[in-house]
């Protein structure tokens, strides 16, 4: 028998869908919050950060939810955007306080606490290069063999060294950076894990307790600063600024996956390959997860709402003001 909480959650989602002018079975159009959304057919085009006085967008900032029409399905073998082009390999590297954030090992955080990451996973989808005119050029996410990845998704798992490399098949040219959705669009996020292959299978450890997927899953252990060793933001060492867990996801009624940008010169050759390091700045992740952000309207799965879910929603809503991803040297 389903719990009353589950019926209430489904009812809330249906109400939200109706408020958006759609039924659960209709193609969803994501609403733009935070950074400006785009108009590409795949929902791309979210601009990063707030514009400054010259009208330029904030470099490296995160876009809001990508505006535009998302795909209606979640095909295991998506159609390729292009059949030719060079391979751009972007190697994700976790950093904290400007130093490598070593998985499974103790790391000293800027606030003086000791952090040991035990689980770091996230999805990347709908990648695009940022043209010199600011327009987005959608590209394929491919595997080591150059073939499109299942569902057009890249899955980063800190426990698997090979998952650090995000590979894109892209046209030659000079670009201002790369953009991607940090998570899954609604059709994939609401698909059935038991019927999917990797990286959307149940083995991903990214499924919600009832339905849908997480976009980011972080878990770790945190030891507070030793007495008198607190950082500038915590002079007494009484509180740690690093949460033990952050679970960022969406819901079943809306496309809430955020689009982010990595700004910096990127030159793609006519053939062959090129590469860059993309730093995942965990200081920004933790800062966003613990920020004072209004969570009005957050619809959580039925059952107890843990701090990790609230931390993830604070992070998702705060992304337009954060620089989580940057190019490394």
CSV table of C-alpha atoms in Angstrom, one decimal:
chain,number,residue,atom,x,y,z
A,1,UNK,CA,0.0,0.0,0.0
A,2,UNK,CA,1.4,3.4,-0.9
A,3,UNK,CA,1.9,5.9,1.9
A,4,UNK,CA,-0.3,9.0,2.2
A,5,UNK,CA,2.9,11.0,1.9
A,6,UNK,CA,3.5,9.5,-1.6
A,7,UNK,CA,0.0,10.4,-2.8
A,8,UNK,CA,0.5,13.9,-1.4
A,9,UNK,CA,3.8,14.3,-3.3
A,10,UNK,CA,2.4,13.0,-6.6
A,11,UNK,CA,-0.5,15.4,-6.1
A,12,UNK,CA,1.8,18.4,-5.6
A,13,UNK,CA,3.7,17.4,-8.7
A,14,UNK,CA,0.5,17.2,-10.8
A,15,UNK,CA,-0.6,20.6,-9.5
A,16,UNK,CA,2.8,22.0,-10.4
A,17,UNK,CA,2.6,20.5,-13.9
A,18,UNK,CA,-0.9,22.0,-14.4
A,19,UNK,CA,0.3,25.4,-13.2
A,20,UNK,CA,2.9,25.3,-15.9
A,21,UNK,CA,0.2,24.7,-18.5
A,22,UNK,CA,1.3,21.1,-19.2
A,23,UNK,CA,0.2,17.6,-18.4
A,24,UNK,CA,2.6,15.0,-17.1
A,25,UNK,CA,2.8,13.5,-20.6
A,26,UNK,CA,3.4,16.7,-22.6
A,27,UNK,CA,6.7,17.9,-23.7
A,28,UNK,CA,8.1,20.1,-21.0
A,29,UNK,CA,9.5,23.6,-21.4
A,30,UNK,CA,11.9,24.6,-18.7
A,31,UNK,CA,11.4,27.9,-16.9
A,32,UNK,CA,14.4,30.2,-16.6
A,33,UNK,CA,15.6,31.2,-13.2
A,34,UNK,CA,19.0,32.6,-12.2
A,35,UNK,CA,21.1,33.1,-15.3
A,36,UNK,CA,19.4,33.8,-18.6
A,37,UNK,CA,18.2,30.7,-20.4
A,38,UNK,CA,18.8,29.9,-24.1
A,39,UNK,CA,16.6,29.2,-27.1
A,40,UNK,CA,18.3,26.2,-28.7
A,41,UNK,CA,16.0,23.2,-29.4
A,42,UNK,CA,17.8,21.1,-26.8
A,43,UNK,CA,17.3,23.7,-24.1
A,44,UNK,CA,20.8,25.1,-24.4
A,45,UNK,CA,21.9,28.7,-24.2
A,46,UNK,CA,21.8,29.6,-20.5
A,47,UNK,CA,24.2,32.6,-20.0
A,48,UNK,CA,26.4,32.6,-16.9
A,49,UNK,CA,26.1,35.1,-14.0
A,50,UNK,CA,24.6,38.5,-13.9
A,51,UNK,CA,25.6,41.1,-16.5
A,52,UNK,CA,28.0,43.8,-15.3
A,53,UNK,CA,27.8,47.6,-16.1
A,54,UNK,CA,29.2,47.0,-19.6
A,55,UNK,CA,26.5,44.4,-20.3
A,56,UNK,CA,29.0,41.4,-20.3
A,57,UNK,CA,27.9,38.2,-18.6
A,58,UNK,CA,29.7,37.1,-15.4
A,59,UNK,CA,32.6,34.9,-16.6
A,60,UNK,CA,32.4,31.3,-15.4
A,61,UNK,CA,29.0,31.8,-13.7
A,62,UNK,CA,26.3,29.3,-13.8
A,63,UNK,CA,23.2,29.7,-16.0
A,64,UNK,CA,19.8,29.2,-14.7
A,65,UNK,CA,17.5,26.4,-15.8
A,66,UNK,CA,18.0,26.2,-19.6
A,67,UNK,CA,15.0,27.7,-21.4
A,68,UNK,CA,13.7,26.1,-24.5
A,69,UNK,CA,12.0,22.8,-25.4
A,70,UNK,CA,13.7,19.8,-23.9
A,71,UNK,CA,13.7,16.4,-25.6
A,72,UNK,CA,10.4,14.4,-25.1
A,73,UNK,CA,12.2,11.1,-24.6
A,74,UNK,CA,15.3,9.6,-23.2
A,75,UNK,CA,16.8,7.5,-26.0
A,76,UNK,CA,19.5,5.0,-25.0
A,77,UNK,CA,21.1,5.6,-28.5
A,78,UNK,CA,20.5,9.3,-29.2
A,79,UNK,CA,20.9,10.7,-32.7
A,80,UNK,CA,24.4,12.2,-33.3
A,81,UNK,CA,24.5,16.0,-33.7
A,82,UNK,CA,27.5,15.7,-36.0
A,83,UNK,CA,29.5,12.8,-37.5
A,84,UNK,CA,32.8,14.6,-37.9
A,85,UNK,CA,35.0,16.8,-35.8
A,86,UNK,CA,37.8,16.8,-33.3
A,87,UNK,CA,37.6,15.3,-29.8
A,88,UNK,CA,37.8,17.7,-27.0
A,89,UNK,CA,38.7,16.0,-23.7
A,90,UNK,CA,37.8,17.8,-20.5
A,91,UNK,CA,39.4,16.2,-17.4
A,92,UNK,CA,37.4,16.9,-14.2
A,93,UNK,CA,39.6,17.6,-11.2
A,94,UNK,CA,38.2,18.2,-7.7
A,95,UNK,CA,39.8,21.1,-5.8
A,96,UNK,CA,39.4,22.5,-2.3
A,97,UNK,CA,41.1,25.7,-1.1
A,98,UNK,CA,43.1,25.7,-4.4
A,99,UNK,CA,44.6,22.3,-3.8
A,100,UNK,CA,43.6,18.8,-5.1
A,101,UNK,CA,40.6,17.4,-3.2
A,102,UNK,CA,41.8,13.9,-2.8
A,103,UNK,CA,39.1,11.2,-2.8
A,104,UNK,CA,39.1,8.9,0.2
A,105,UNK,CA,41.8,10.9,2.0
A,106,UNK,CA,41.7,13.6,4.6
A,107,UNK,CA,41.9,17.1,3.2
A,108,UNK,CA,42.2,20.3,5.2
A,109,UNK,CA,39.5,22.8,4.3
A,110,UNK,CA,39.9,26.6,4.4
A,111,UNK,CA,37.9,26.7,7.6
A,112,UNK,CA,40.4,24.4,9.3
A,113,UNK,CA,38.2,21.3,9.3
A,114,UNK,CA,39.4,18.0,7.9
A,115,UNK,CA,37.3,16.6,5.1
A,116,UNK,CA,37.4,13.1,3.7
A,117,UNK,CA,35.2,12.7,0.5
A,118,UNK,CA,33.7,9.2,0.4
A,119,UNK,CA,31.2,9.6,-2.5
A,120,UNK,CA,31.3,12.1,-5.3
A,121,UNK,CA,29.1,11.5,-8.4
A,122,UNK,CA,27.4,13.7,-10.9
A,123,UNK,CA,25.8,13.7,-14.4
A,124,UNK,CA,26.7,16.0,-17.3
A,125,UNK,CA,24.4,16.3,-20.4
A,126,UNK,CA,23.5,18.6,-23.3
A,127,UNK,CA,27.0,19.9,-23.8
A,128,UNK,CA,27.8,22.9,-26.1
A,129,UNK,CA,30.7,25.1,-27.0
A,130,UNK,CA,30.4,28.9,-26.5
A,131,UNK,CA,31.0,30.8,-29.7
A,132,UNK,CA,32.8,34.1,-29.9
A,133,UNK,CA,29.4,35.7,-30.5
A,134,UNK,CA,28.1,34.1,-27.3
A,135,UNK,CA,25.9,31.6,-29.2
A,136,UNK,CA,26.0,27.9,-28.1
A,137,UNK,CA,27.2,25.2,-30.5
A,138,UNK,CA,25.7,21.9,-29.4
A,139,UNK,CA,28.1,19.0,-29.5
A,140,UNK,CA,28.0,15.2,-28.9
A,141,UNK,CA,29.2,13.6,-25.7
A,142,UNK,CA,31.1,10.6,-26.8
A,143,UNK,CA,33.0,7.7,-25.2
A,144,UNK,CA,36.7,6.6,-25.7
A,145,UNK,CA,35.7,5.0,-29.0
A,146,UNK,CA,34.2,8.2,-30.4
A,147,UNK,CA,30.6,6.8,-30.3
A,148,UNK,CA,27.8,8.8,-28.6
A,149,UNK,CA,27.4,7.8,-25.0
A,150,UNK,CA,24.1,6.1,-23.9
A,151,UNK,CA,21.4,8.7,-23.4
A,152,UNK,CA,23.9,11.4,-24.4
A,153,UNK,CA,25.1,11.5,-20.8
A,154,UNK,CA,28.5,11.6,-19.0
A,155,UNK,CA,28.7,10.1,-15.5
A,156,UNK,CA,31.5,11.3,-13.2
A,157,UNK,CA,32.3,8.9,-10.4
A,158,UNK,CA,35.3,9.8,-8.2
A,159,UNK,CA,35.9,6.1,-7.5
A,160,UNK,CA,36.5,5.4,-11.3
A,161,UNK,CA,39.5,7.2,-12.7
A,162,UNK,CA,38.4,6.8,-16.3
A,163,UNK,CA,35.2,8.7,-15.6
A,164,UNK,CA,37.1,12.0,-15.1
A,165,UNK,CA,37.3,12.6,-18.8
A,166,UNK,CA,34.3,14.3,-20.5
A,167,UNK,CA,34.8,13.8,-24.3
A,168,UNK,CA,33.0,16.0,-26.8
A,169,UNK,CA,33.0,15.7,-30.6
A,170,UNK,CA,33.1,19.3,-31.8
A,171,UNK,CA,33.6,21.4,-35.0
A,172,UNK,CA,36.9,23.3,-35.6
A,173,UNK,CA,37.0,26.8,-34.4
A,174,UNK,CA,37.9,29.3,-31.6
A,175,UNK,CA,35.5,29.3,-28.7
A,176,UNK,CA,35.0,31.2,-25.4
A,177,UNK,CA,34.4,28.1,-23.3
A,178,UNK,CA,32.1,25.2,-22.8
A,179,UNK,CA,28.5,24.9,-21.4
A,180,UNK,CA,26.6,21.9,-20.2
A,181,UNK,CA,23.7,20.8,-18.1
A,182,UNK,CA,24.7,19.6,-14.7
A,183,UNK,CA,22.2,16.8,-14.4
A,184,UNK,CA,19.5,15.3,-16.5
A,185,UNK,CA,16.5,16.7,-18.4
A,186,UNK,CA,13.1,15.6,-17.2
A,187,UNK,CA,12.5,12.7,-19.6
A,188,UNK,CA,15.7,11.0,-18.5
A,189,UNK,CA,15.4,12.0,-14.8
A,190,UNK,CA,11.9,10.4,-14.6
A,191,UNK,CA,12.9,7.2,-16.5
A,192,UNK,CA,12.9,3.8,-14.8
A,193,UNK,CA,16.4,2.9,-13.5
A,194,UNK,CA,15.5,-0.8,-13.5
A,195,UNK,CA,15.0,-0.7,-17.3
A,196,UNK,CA,18.0,1.5,-18.1
A,197,UNK,CA,21.6,0.6,-18.9
A,198,UNK,CA,24.6,2.4,-17.4
A,199,UNK,CA,25.0,5.2,-16.6
A,200,UNK,CA,21.3,5.4,-15.7
A,201,UNK,CA,21.0,2.0,-14.2
A,202,UNK,CA,20.4,1.3,-10.5
A,203,UNK,CA,24.1,0.6,-10.1
A,204,UNK,CA,24.7,4.3,-10.5
A,205,UNK,CA,23.7,5.0,-6.9
A,206,UNK,CA,22.1,8.1,-8.2
A,207,UNK,CA,18.4,7.1,-7.9
A,208,UNK,CA,16.0,8.9,-5.5
A,209,UNK,CA,14.3,6.6,-2.9
A,210,UNK,CA,11.0,6.7,-4.8
A,211,UNK,CA,11.7,7.8,-8.4
A,212,UNK,CA,13.9,10.0,-10.5
A,213,UNK,CA,17.7,10.7,-10.3
A,214,UNK,CA,20.1,12.8,-8.3
A,215,UNK,CA,22.1,15.3,-10.4
A,216,UNK,CA,24.9,15.4,-7.9
A,217,UNK,CA,25.7,13.1,-5.0
A,218,UNK,CA,28.4,14.1,-2.5
A,219,UNK,CA,29.1,12.4,0.9
A,220,UNK,CA,32.0,12.6,3.2
A,221,UNK,CA,33.2,12.8,6.8
A,222,UNK,CA,34.1,16.1,8.5
A,223,UNK,CA,36.3,16.6,11.5
A,224,UNK,CA,35.9,20.1,13.0
A,225,UNK,CA,39.0,22.3,13.3
A,226,UNK,CA,41.2,21.8,16.3
A,227,UNK,CA,40.8,24.3,19.1
A,228,UNK,CA,42.2,27.7,18.0
A,229,UNK,CA,42.7,26.6,14.4
A,230,UNK,CA,39.5,28.0,12.8
A,231,UNK,CA,39.8,29.9,9.6
A,232,UNK,CA,39.0,33.6,9.0
A,233,UNK,CA,35.3,32.8,8.6
A,234,UNK,CA,35.3,30.7,11.8
A,235,UNK,CA,37.8,32.2,14.2
A,236,UNK,CA,36.8,30.0,17.1
A,237,UNK,CA,36.8,26.7,15.2
A,238,UNK,CA,33.3,26.0,16.6
A,239,UNK,CA,31.5,25.2,13.3
A,240,UNK,CA,32.6,23.6,10.1
A,241,UNK,CA,31.5,25.2,6.8
A,242,UNK,CA,31.6,21.9,5.0
A,243,UNK,CA,28.3,19.8,5.0
A,244,UNK,CA,28.7,16.0,5.4
A,245,UNK,CA,26.4,15.4,2.4
A,246,UNK,CA,24.9,17.2,-0.6
A,247,UNK,CA,22.2,15.6,-2.8
A,248,UNK,CA,21.1,17.9,-5.7
A,249,UNK,CA,18.3,16.8,-7.9
A,250,UNK,CA,15.0,18.0,-9.4
A,251,UNK,CA,11.4,16.8,-9.2
A,252,UNK,CA,9.0,15.0,-11.5
A,253,UNK,CA,7.0,18.0,-12.7
A,254,UNK,CA,9.6,20.4,-14.0
A,255,UNK,CA,13.0,20.5,-15.8
A,256,UNK,CA,15.1,21.8,-13.0
A,257,UNK,CA,18.6,20.7,-14.2
A,258,UNK,CA,20.8,23.8,-14.2
A,259,UNK,CA,23.1,24.8,-17.1
A,260,UNK,CA,26.6,25.9,-16.1
A,261,UNK,CA,29.5,27.4,-18.0
A,262,UNK,CA,33.2,27.1,-18.0
A,263,UNK,CA,34.7,30.3,-19.5
A,264,UNK,CA,38.1,30.5,-21.2
A,265,UNK,CA,39.7,30.4,-24.6
A,266,UNK,CA,39.3,27.0,-26.3
A,267,UNK,CA,40.7,26.2,-29.7
A,268,UNK,CA,39.4,23.1,-31.5
A,269,UNK,CA,41.5,21.7,-34.4
A,270,UNK,CA,40.1,20.5,-37.7
A,271,UNK,CA,40.9,16.9,-36.7
A,272,UNK,CA,42.6,14.9,-33.9
A,273,UNK,CA,42.1,16.0,-30.3
A,274,UNK,CA,42.7,18.7,-27.8
A,275,UNK,CA,42.1,18.8,-24.1
A,276,UNK,CA,41.7,21.0,-20.9
A,277,UNK,CA,41.5,20.4,-17.2
A,278,UNK,CA,38.2,21.5,-15.7
A,279,UNK,CA,38.4,22.1,-12.0
A,280,UNK,CA,35.3,21.3,-9.8
A,281,UNK,CA,35.6,23.9,-7.1
A,282,UNK,CA,34.3,22.2,-4.0
A,283,UNK,CA,34.6,25.4,-2.0
A,284,UNK,CA,31.8,26.8,-4.2
A,285,UNK,CA,29.8,23.6,-3.9
A,286,UNK,CA,30.0,23.7,-0.1
A,287,UNK,CA,29.4,27.4,0.1
A,288,UNK,CA,26.3,27.1,-2.0
A,289,UNK,CA,25.0,24.2,0.0
A,290,UNK,CA,25.3,26.1,3.2
A,291,UNK,CA,24.1,29.5,2.0
A,292,UNK,CA,21.1,31.3,3.4
A,293,UNK,CA,18.7,30.7,0.5
A,294,UNK,CA,14.9,30.8,0.5
A,295,UNK,CA,13.6,27.2,-0.2
A,296,UNK,CA,10.0,28.2,-0.7
A,297,UNK,CA,8.3,25.9,-3.2
A,298,UNK,CA,10.8,23.0,-2.7
A,299,UNK,CA,8.9,19.7,-3.3
A,300,UNK,CA,10.8,16.8,-1.7
A,301,UNK,CA,10.2,13.1,-2.0
A,302,UNK,CA,7.8,11.6,0.6
A,303,UNK,CA,9.3,10.7,3.9
A,304,UNK,CA,11.8,12.6,6.1
A,305,UNK,CA,13.6,15.4,4.4
A,306,UNK,CA,17.3,15.1,5.3
A,307,UNK,CA,19.8,18.0,5.5
A,308,UNK,CA,21.5,16.6,2.4
A,309,UNK,CA,18.4,17.3,0.2
A,310,UNK,CA,18.1,20.8,1.6
A,311,UNK,CA,21.8,21.4,1.0
A,312,UNK,CA,21.4,20.2,-2.6
A,313,UNK,CA,18.4,22.5,-3.3
A,314,UNK,CA,20.3,25.5,-1.8
A,315,UNK,CA,23.2,24.7,-4.1
A,316,UNK,CA,20.9,24.3,-7.2
A,317,UNK,CA,19.2,27.6,-6.5
A,318,UNK,CA,22.4,29.5,-5.8
A,319,UNK,CA,24.3,28.3,-8.8
A,320,UNK,CA,23.9,31.6,-10.8
A,321,UNK,CA,26.1,33.3,-8.2
A,322,UNK,CA,28.7,30.5,-8.0
A,323,UNK,CA,31.7,29.5,-10.1
A,324,UNK,CA,31.7,25.8,-9.5
A,325,UNK,CA,33.6,24.9,-12.8
A,326,UNK,CA,36.8,26.6,-14.0
A,327,UNK,CA,39.5,25.8,-16.5
A,328,UNK,CA,42.7,24.7,-14.9
A,329,UNK,CA,46.2,25.8,-16.0
